[in-house]
Coordinates of N, CA and C in Angstrom, one line a residue:
X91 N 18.9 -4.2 -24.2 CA 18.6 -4.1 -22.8 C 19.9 -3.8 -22.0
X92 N 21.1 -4.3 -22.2 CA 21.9 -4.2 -21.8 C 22.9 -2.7 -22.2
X93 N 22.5 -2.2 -23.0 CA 22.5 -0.2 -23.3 C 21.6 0.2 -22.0
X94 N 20.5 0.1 -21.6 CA 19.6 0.8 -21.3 C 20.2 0.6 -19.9
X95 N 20.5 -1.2 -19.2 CA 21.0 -1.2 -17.8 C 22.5 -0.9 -17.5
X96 N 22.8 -0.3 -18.1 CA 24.2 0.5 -17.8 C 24.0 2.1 -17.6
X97 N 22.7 2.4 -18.3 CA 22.3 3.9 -18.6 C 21.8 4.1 -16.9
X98 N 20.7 2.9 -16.3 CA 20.2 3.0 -15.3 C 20.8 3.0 -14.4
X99 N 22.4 2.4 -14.3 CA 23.8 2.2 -13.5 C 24.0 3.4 -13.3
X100 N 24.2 4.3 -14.1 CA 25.5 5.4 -14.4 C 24.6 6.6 -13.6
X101 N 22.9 6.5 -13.5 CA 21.9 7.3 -13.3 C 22.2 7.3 -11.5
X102 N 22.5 6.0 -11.0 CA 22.9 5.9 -9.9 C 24.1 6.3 -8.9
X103 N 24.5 7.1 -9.5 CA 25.8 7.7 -9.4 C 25.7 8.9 -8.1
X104 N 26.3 8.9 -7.6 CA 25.9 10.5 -6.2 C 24.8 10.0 -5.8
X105 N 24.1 8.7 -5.8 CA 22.5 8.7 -5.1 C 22.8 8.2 -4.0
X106 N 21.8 7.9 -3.1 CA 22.0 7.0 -2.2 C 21.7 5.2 -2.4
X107 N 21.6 5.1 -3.4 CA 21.7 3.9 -4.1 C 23.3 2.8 -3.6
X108 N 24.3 3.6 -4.2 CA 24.9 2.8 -4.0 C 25.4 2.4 -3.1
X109 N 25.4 3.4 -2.1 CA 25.5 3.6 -0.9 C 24.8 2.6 -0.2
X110 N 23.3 2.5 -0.3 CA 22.5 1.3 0.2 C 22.9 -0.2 -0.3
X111 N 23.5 -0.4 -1.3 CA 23.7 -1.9 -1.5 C 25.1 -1.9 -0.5
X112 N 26.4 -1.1 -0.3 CA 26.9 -1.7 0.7 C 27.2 -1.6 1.9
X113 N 25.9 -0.3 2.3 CA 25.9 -0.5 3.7 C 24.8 -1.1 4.6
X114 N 23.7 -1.2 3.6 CA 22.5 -2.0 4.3 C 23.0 -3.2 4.5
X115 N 23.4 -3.9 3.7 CA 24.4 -5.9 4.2 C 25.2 -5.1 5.5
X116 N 26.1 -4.6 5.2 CA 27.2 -4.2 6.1 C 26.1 -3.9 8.0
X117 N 25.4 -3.3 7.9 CA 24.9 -2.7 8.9 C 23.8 -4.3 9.5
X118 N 23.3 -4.7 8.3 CA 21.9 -5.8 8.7 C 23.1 -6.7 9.8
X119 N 24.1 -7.2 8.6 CA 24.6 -8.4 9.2 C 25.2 -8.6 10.3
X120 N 25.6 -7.1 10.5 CA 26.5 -6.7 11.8 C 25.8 -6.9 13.0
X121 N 24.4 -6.2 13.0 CA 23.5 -6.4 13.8 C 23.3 -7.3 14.4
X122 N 22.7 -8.1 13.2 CA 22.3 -9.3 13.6 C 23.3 -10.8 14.3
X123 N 24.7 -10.6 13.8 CA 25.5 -11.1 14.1 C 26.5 -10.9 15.9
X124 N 26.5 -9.6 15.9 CA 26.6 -9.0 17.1 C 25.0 -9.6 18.3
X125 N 24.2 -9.8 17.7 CA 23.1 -10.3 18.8 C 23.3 -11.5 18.9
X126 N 23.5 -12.2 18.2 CA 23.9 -13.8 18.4 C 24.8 -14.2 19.2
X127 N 25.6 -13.0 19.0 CA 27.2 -13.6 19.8 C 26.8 -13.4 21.0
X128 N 25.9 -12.5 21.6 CA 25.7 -11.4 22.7 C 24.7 -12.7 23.3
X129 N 24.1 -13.9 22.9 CA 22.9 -14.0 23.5 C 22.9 -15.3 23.2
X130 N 22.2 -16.5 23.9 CA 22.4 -18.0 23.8 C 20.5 -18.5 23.5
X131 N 19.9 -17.0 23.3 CA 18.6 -17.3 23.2 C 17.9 -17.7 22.1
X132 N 18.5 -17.4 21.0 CA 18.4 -18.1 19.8 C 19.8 -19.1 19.1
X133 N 19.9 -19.3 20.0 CA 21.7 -20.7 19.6 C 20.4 -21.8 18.9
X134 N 21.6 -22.0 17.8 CA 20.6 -23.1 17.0 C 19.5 -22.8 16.2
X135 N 19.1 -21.5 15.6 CA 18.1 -20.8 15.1 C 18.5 -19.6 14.5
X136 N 20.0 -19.5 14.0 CA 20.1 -18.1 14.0 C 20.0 -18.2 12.1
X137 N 19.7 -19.2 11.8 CA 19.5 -18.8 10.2 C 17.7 -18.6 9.9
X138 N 17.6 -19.6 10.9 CA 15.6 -18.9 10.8 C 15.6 -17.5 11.2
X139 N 16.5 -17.1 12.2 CA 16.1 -15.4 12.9 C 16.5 -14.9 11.6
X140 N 17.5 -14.9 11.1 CA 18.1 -13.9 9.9 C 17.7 -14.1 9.1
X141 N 17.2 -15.2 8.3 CA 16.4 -15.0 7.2 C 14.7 -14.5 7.6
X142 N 14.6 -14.5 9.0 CA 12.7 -14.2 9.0 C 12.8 -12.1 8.9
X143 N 13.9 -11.8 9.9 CA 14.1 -10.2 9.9 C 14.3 -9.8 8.7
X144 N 15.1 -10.3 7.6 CA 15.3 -9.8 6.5 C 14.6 -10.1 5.6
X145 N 13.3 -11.3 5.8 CA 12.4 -11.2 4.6 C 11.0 -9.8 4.8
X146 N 11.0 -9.1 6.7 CA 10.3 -8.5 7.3 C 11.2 -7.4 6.9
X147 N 12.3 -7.0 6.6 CA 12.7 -5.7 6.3 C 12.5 -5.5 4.6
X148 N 13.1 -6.7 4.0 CA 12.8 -6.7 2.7 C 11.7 -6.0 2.2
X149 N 10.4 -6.7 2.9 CA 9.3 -6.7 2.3 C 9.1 -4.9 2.1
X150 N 9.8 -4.4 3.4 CA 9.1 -2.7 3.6 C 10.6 -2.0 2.6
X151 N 11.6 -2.4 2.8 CA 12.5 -1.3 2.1 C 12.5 -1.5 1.1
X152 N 11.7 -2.3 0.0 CA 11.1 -2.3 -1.4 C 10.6 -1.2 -1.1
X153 N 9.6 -0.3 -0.8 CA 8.7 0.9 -1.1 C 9.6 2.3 -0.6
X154 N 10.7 1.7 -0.2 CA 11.9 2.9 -0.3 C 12.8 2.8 -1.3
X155 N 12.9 1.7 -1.4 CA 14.1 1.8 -2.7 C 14.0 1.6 -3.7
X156 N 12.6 1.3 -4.8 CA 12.2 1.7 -6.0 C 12.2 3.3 -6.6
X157 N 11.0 3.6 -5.5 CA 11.0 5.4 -5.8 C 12.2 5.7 -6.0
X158 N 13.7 5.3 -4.9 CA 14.7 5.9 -5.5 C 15.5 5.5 -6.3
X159 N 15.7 4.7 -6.6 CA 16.1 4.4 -7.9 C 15.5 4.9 -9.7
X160 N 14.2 5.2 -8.7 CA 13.6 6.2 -9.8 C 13.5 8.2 -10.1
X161 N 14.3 8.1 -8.7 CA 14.4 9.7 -8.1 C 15.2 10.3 -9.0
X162 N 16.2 10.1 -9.6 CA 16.8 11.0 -10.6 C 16.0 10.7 -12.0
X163 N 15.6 10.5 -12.7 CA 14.7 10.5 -13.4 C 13.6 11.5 -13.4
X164 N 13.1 11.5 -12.1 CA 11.8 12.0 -12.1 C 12.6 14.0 -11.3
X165 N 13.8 13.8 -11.0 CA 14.3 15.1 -10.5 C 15.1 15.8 -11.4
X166 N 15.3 14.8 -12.5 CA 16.0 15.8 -14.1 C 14.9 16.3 -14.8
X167 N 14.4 15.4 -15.5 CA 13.2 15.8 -16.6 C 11.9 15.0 -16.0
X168 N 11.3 14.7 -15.0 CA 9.7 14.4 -15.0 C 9.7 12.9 -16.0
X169 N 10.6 12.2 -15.8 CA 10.6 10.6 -16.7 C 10.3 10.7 -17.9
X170 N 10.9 11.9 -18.3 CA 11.0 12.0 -20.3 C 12.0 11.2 -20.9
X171 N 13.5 11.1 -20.1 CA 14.3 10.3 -20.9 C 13.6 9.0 -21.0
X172 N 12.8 8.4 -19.9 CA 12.3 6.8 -20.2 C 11.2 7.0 -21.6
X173 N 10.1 8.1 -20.9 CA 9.0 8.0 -22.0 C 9.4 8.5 -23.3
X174 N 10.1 9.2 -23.7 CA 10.2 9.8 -24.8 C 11.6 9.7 -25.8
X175 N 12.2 7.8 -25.1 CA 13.5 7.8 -25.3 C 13.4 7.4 -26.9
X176 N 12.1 7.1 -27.5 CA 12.3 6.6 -28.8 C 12.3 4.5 -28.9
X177 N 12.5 4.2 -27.0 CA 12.5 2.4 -27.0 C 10.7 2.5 -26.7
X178 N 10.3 1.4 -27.1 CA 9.3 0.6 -26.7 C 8.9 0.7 -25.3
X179 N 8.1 1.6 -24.7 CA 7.8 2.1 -23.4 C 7.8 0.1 -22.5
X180 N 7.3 -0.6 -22.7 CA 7.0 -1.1 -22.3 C 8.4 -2.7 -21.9
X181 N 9.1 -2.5 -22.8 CA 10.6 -3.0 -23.0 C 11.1 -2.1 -21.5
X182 N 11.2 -0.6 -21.6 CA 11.9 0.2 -20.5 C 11.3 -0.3 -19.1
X183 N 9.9 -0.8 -19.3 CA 9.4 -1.0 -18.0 C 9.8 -2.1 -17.4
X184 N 10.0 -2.9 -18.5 CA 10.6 -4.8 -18.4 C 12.3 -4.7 -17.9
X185 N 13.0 -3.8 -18.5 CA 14.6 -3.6 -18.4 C 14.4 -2.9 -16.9
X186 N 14.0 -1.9 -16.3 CA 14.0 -1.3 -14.7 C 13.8 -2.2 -13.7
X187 N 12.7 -3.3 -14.2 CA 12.1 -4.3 -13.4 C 13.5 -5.3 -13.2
X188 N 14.4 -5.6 -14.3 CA 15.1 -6.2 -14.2 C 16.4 -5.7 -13.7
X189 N 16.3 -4.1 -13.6 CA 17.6 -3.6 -13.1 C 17.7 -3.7 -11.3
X190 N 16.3 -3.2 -10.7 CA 15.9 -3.3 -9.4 C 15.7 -4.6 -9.2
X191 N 15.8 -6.0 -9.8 CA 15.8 -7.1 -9.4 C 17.5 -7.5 -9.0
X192 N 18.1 -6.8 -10.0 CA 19.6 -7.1 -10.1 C 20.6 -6.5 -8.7
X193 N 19.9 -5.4 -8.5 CA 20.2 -4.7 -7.4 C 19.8 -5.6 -6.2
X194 N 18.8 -5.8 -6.1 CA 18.0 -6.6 -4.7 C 18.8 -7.7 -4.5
X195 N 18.9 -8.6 -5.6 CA 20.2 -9.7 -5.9 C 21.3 -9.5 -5.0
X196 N 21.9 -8.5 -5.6 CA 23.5 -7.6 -4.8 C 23.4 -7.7 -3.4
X197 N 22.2 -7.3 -3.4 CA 22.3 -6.5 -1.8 C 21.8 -7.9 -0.8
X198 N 21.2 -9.0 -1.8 CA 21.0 -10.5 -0.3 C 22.3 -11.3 -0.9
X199 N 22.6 -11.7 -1.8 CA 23.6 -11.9 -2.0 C 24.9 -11.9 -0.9
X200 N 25.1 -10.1 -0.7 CA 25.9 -9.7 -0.1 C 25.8 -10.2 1.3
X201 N 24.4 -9.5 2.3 CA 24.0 -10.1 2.7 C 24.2 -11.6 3.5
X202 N 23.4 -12.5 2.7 CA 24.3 -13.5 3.3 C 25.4 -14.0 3.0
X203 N 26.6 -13.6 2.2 CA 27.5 -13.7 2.5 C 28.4 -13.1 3.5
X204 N 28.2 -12.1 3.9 CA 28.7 -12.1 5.6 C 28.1 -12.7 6.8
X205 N 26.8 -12.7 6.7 CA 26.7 -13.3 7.5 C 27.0 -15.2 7.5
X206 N 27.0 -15.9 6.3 CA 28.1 -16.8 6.2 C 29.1 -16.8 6.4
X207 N 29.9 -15.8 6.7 CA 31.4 -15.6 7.2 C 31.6 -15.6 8.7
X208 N 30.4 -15.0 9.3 CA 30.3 -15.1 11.0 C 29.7 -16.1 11.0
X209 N 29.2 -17.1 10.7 CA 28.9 -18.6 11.2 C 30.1 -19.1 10.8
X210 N 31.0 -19.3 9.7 CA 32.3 -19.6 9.7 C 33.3 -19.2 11.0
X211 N 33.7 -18.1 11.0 CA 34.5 -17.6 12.2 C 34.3 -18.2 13.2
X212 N 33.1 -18.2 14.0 CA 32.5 -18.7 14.9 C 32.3 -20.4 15.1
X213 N 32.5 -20.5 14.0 CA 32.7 -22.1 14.3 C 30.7 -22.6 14.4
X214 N 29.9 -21.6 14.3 CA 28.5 -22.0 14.1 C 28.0 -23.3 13.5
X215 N 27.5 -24.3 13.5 CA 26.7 -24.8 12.5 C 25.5 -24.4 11.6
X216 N 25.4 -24.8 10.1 CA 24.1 -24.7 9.6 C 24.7 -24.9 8.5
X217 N 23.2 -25.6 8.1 CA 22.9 -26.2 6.7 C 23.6 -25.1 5.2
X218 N 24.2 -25.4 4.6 CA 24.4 -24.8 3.6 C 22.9 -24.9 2.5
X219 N 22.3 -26.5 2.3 CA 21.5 -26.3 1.4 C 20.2 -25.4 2.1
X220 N 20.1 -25.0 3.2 CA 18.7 -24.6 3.7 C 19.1 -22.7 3.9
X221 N 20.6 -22.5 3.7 CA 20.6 -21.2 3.6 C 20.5 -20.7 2.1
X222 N 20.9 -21.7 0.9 CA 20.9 -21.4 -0.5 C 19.2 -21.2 -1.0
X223 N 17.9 -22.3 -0.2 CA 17.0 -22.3 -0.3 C 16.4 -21.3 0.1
X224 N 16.5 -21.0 1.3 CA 15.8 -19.5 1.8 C 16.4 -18.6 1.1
X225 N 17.8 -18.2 0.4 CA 17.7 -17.3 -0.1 C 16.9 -17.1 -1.8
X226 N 17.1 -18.2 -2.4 CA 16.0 -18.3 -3.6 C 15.0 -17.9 -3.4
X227 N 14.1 -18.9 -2.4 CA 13.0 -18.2 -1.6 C 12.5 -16.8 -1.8
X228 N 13.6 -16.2 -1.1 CA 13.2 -14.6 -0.4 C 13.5 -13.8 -1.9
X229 N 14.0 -14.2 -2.5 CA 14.8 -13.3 -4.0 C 13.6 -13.4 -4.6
X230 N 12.8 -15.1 -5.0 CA 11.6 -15.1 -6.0 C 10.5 -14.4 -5.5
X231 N 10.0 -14.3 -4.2 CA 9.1 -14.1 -3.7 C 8.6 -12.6 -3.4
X232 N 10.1 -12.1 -3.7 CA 9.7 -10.6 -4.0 C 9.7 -9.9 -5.3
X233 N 9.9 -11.0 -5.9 CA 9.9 -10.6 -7.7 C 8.0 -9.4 -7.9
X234 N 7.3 -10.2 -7.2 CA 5.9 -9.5 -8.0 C 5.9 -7.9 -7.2
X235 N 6.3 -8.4 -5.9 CA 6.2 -6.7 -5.0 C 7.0 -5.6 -5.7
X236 N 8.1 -6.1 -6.1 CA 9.3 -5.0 -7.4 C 8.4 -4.3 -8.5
X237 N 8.0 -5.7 -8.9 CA 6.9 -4.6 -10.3 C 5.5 -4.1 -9.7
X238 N 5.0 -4.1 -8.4 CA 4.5 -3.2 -8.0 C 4.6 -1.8 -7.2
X239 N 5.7 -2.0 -6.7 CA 6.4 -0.8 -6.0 C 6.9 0.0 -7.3
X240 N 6.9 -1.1 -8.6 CA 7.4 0.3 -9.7 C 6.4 1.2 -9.8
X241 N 5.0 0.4 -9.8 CA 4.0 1.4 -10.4 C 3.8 2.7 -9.3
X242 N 3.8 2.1 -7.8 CA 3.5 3.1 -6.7 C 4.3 4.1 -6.8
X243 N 5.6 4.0 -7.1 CA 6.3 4.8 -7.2 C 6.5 5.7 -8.3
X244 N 6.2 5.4 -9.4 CA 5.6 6.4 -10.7 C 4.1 7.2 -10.6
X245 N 3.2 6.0 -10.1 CA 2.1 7.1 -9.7 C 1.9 7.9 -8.7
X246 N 2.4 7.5 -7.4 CA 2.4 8.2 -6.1 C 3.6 8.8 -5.5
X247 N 4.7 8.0 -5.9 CA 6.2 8.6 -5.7 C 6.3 8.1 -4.3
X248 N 7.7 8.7 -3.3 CA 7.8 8.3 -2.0 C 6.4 7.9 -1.4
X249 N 5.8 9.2 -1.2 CA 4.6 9.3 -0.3 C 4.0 7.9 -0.4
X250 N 3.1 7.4 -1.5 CA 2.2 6.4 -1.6 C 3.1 5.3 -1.5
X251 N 4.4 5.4 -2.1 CA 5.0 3.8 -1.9 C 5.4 3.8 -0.5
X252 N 6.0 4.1 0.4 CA 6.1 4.1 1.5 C 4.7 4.1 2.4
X253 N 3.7 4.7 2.4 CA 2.4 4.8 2.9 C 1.7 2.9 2.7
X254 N 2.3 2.4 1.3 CA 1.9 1.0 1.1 C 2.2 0.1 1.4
X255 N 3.6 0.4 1.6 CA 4.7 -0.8 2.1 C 4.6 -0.6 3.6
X256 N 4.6 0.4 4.4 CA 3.8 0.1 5.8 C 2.6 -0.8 6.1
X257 N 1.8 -0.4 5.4 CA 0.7 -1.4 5.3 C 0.8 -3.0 5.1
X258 N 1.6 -2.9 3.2 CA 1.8 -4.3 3.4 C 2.7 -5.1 4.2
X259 N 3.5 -4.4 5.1 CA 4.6 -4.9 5.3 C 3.9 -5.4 6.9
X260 N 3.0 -4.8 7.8 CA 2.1 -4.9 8.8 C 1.7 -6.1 8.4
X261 N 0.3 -6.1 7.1 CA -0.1 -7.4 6.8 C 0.5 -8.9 6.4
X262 N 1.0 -8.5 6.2 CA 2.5 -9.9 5.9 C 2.5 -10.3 7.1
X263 N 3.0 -9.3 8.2 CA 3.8 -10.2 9.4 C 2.5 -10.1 9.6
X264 N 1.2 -10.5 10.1 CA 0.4 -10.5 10.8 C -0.8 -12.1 10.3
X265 N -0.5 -11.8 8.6 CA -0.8 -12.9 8.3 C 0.4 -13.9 7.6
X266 N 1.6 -13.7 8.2 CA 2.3 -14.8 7.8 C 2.8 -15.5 8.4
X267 N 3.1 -15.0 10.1 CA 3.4 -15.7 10.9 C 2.0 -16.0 12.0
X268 N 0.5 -15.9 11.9 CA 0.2 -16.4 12.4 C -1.2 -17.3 11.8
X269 N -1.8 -17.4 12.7 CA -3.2 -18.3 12.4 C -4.0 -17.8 11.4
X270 N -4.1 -16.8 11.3 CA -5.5 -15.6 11.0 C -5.2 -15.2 9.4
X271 N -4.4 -16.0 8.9 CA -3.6 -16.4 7.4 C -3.8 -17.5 6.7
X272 N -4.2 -18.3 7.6 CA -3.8 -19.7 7.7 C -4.8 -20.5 6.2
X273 N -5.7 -19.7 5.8 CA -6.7 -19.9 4.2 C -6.5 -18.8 3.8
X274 N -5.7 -17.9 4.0 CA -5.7 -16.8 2.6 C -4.5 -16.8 2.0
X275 N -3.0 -16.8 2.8 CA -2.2 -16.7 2.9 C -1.5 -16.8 1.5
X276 N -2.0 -17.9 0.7 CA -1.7 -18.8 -0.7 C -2.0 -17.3 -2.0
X277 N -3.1 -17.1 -1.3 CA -3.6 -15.9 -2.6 C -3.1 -14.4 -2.0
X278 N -2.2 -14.2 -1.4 CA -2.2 -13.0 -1.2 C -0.2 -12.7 -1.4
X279 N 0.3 -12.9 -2.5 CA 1.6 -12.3 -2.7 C 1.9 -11.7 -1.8
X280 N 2.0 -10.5 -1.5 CA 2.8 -9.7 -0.4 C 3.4 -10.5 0.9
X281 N 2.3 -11.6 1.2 CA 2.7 -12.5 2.1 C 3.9 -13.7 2.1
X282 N 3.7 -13.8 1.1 CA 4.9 -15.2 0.5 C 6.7 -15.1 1.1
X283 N 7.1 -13.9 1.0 CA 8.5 -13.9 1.5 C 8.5 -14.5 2.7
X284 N 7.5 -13.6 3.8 CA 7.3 -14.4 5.0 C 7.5 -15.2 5.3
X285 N 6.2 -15.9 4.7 CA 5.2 -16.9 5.4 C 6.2 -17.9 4.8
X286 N 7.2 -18.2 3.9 CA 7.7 -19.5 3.3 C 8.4 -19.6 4.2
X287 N 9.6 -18.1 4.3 CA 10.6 -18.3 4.9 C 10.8 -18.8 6.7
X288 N 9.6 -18.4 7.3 CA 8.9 -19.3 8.6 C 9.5 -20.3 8.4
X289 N 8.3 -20.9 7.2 CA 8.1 -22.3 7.4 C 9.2 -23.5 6.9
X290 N 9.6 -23.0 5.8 CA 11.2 -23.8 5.4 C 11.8 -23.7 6.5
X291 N 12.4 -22.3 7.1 CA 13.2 -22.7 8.3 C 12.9 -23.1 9.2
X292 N 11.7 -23.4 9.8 CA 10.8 -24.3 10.5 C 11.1 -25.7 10.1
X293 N 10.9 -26.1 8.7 CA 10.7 -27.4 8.4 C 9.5 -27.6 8.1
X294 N 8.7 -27.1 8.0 CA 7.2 -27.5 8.3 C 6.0 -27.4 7.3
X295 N 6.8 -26.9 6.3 CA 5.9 -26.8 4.6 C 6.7 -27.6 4.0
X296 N 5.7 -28.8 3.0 CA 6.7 -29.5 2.2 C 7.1 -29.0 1.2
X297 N 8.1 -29.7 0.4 CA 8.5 -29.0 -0.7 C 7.6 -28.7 -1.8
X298 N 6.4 -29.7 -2.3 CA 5.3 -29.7 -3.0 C 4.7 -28.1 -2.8
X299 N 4.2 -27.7 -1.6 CA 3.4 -26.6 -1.2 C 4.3 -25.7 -1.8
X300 N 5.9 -25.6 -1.4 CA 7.0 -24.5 -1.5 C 7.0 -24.5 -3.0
X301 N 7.2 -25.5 -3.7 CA 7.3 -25.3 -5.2 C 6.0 -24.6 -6.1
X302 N 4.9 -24.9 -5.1 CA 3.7 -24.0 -5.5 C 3.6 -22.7 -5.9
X303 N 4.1 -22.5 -5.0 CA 3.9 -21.0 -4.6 C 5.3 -20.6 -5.5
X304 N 6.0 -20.9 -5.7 CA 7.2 -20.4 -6.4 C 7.0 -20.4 -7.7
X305 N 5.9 -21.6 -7.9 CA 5.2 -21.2 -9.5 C 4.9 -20.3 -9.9
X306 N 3.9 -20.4 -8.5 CA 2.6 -19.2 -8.6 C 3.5 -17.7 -8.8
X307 N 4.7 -17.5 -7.9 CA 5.5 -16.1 -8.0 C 5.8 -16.1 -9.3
X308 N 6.4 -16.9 -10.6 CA 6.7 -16.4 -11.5 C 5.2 -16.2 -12.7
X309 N 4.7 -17.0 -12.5 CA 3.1 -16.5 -13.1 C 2.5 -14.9 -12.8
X310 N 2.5 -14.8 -11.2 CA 2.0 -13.9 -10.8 C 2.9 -12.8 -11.4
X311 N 4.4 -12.8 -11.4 CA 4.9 -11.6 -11.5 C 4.8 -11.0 -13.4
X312 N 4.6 -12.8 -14.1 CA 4.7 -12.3 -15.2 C 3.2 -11.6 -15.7
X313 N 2.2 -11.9 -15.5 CA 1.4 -11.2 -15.6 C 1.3 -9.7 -14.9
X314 N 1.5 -9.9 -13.6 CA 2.0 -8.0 -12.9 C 2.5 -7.5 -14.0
X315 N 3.8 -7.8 -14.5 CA 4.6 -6.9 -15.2 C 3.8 -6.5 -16.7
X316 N 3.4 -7.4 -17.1 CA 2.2 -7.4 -18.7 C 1.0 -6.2 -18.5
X317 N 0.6 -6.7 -17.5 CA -0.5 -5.6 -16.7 C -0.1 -4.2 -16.8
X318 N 1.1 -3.9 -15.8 CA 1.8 -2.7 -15.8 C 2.3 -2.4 -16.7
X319 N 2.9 -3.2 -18.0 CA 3.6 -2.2 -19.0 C 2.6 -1.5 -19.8
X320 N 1.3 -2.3 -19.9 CA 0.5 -1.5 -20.7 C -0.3 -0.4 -20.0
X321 N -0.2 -0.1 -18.8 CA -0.1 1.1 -17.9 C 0.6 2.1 -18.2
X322 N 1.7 1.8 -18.2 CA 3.2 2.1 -18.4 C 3.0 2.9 -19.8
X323 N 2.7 2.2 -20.8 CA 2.8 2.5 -22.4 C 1.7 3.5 -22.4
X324 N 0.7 3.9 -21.7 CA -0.1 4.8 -22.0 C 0.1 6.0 -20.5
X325 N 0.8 5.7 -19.8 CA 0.6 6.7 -19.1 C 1.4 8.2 -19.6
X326 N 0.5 9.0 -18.3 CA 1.1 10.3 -18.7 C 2.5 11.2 -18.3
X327 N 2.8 10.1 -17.4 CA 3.8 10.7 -16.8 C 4.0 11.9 -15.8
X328 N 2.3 11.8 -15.3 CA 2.5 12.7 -14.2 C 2.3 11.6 -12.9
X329 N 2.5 12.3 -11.7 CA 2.9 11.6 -10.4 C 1.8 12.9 -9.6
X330 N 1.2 11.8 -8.7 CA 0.0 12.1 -7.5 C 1.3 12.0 -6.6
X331 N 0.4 12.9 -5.4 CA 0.9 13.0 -4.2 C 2.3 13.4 -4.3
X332 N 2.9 14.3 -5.0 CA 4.2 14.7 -5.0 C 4.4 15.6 -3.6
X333 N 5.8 15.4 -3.3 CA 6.2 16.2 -1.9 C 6.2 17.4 -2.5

């Protein structure tokens, strides 16, 4: 595995890849830090505001940033070096899954560590243990959306994963921050980054409910991923809806 995620590294080279792990932190935190200082409207809230925007951006720049991570692959040879490398098709699906997790890692990681540095500066208060929890939170909770944005983006490429992640990313905020979620919400993954990150920074889901659903994310993802590699292992390697 560790041959294959260095192979996936090196594939990232000239893309806009890397470029996105350090200027998407760089640009989010800036933002959002620059509005805080600017504004006394959220004083006392600003780790619920930043963790709620960035589990709402998260959710959608997953269906941009799989496909590319998979763009040079599919712009050398049509995903021969994966399918035809001679590994275990389904190992390669498990190793990407873990490479784009490692990446997503980097980039909240980074993330809130600046923005931990401007509550420092600033002389801000907040919880250390309720910034370390939301970020667990937001990391697990997009574990199953990764191994599905893999598939959207092998079967449909930009077009369909971006076409889906609008979608899901609408239905999240719509059933996660309000009422009209309030009995589905548990069964519908796409939701979960959201809807926890609300409510922990709210206070207002106990830890019982939170550890549920956190179960439920590594169940759910490990089955997603089982599902998909045997997809994976038989497909053809061609892609719908190409630009």
């Amino acid at each position: 595995m560790t041959n294959l995620l260095k192979s996936y590294w090196l594939r990232t080279k000239r893309t806009p890849v890397r470029v996105l792990m350090i200027l998407a932190p760089i640009l989010y935190s800036l933002i959002m830090c620059l509005y805080f200082f600017s504004t006394n409207t959220l004083k006392g809230q600003e780790v619920l505001s930043f963790y709620a925007m960035l589990a709402i951006i998260s959710t959608f720049t997953l269906s941009l940033l799989v496909p590319m991570i998979y763009d040079p692959d599919k712009t050398a040879s049509h995903y021969a070096n994966d399918l035809r490398i001679g590994i275990n098709r389904r190992r390669v699906f498990f190793t990407r899954f873990v490479f784009i997790t490692l990446i997503c890692l980097v980039i909240i990681l980074l993330t809130v560590s600046f923005f931990i540095l401007f509550l420092c500066v600033t002389n801000s208060e907040f919880n250390l243990i309720q910034v370390i929890t939301l970020t667990v939170i937001l990391l697990m909770t997009l574990l199953p959306m990764i191994a599905i944005y893999q598939y959207l983006s092998l079967r449909f490429n930009y077009t369909g994963s971006i076409l889906v992640g609008c979608l899901i990313t609408l239905a999240a905020i719509l059933l996660g921050t309000t009422n009209l979620g309030e009995r589905v919400w548990l069964f519908l993954p796409f939701t979960w980054p959201i809807k926890l990150t609300f409510e922990v920074g709210k206070g207002a889901m106990s830890l019982r409910i939170v550890s549920l659903v956190l179960i439920g994310t590594i169940l759910v993802t490990a089955i997603t991923l089982w599902i998909l590699s045997l997809w994976y292992n038989k497909w053809d390697g061609v892609t719908r809806l190409e630009e």
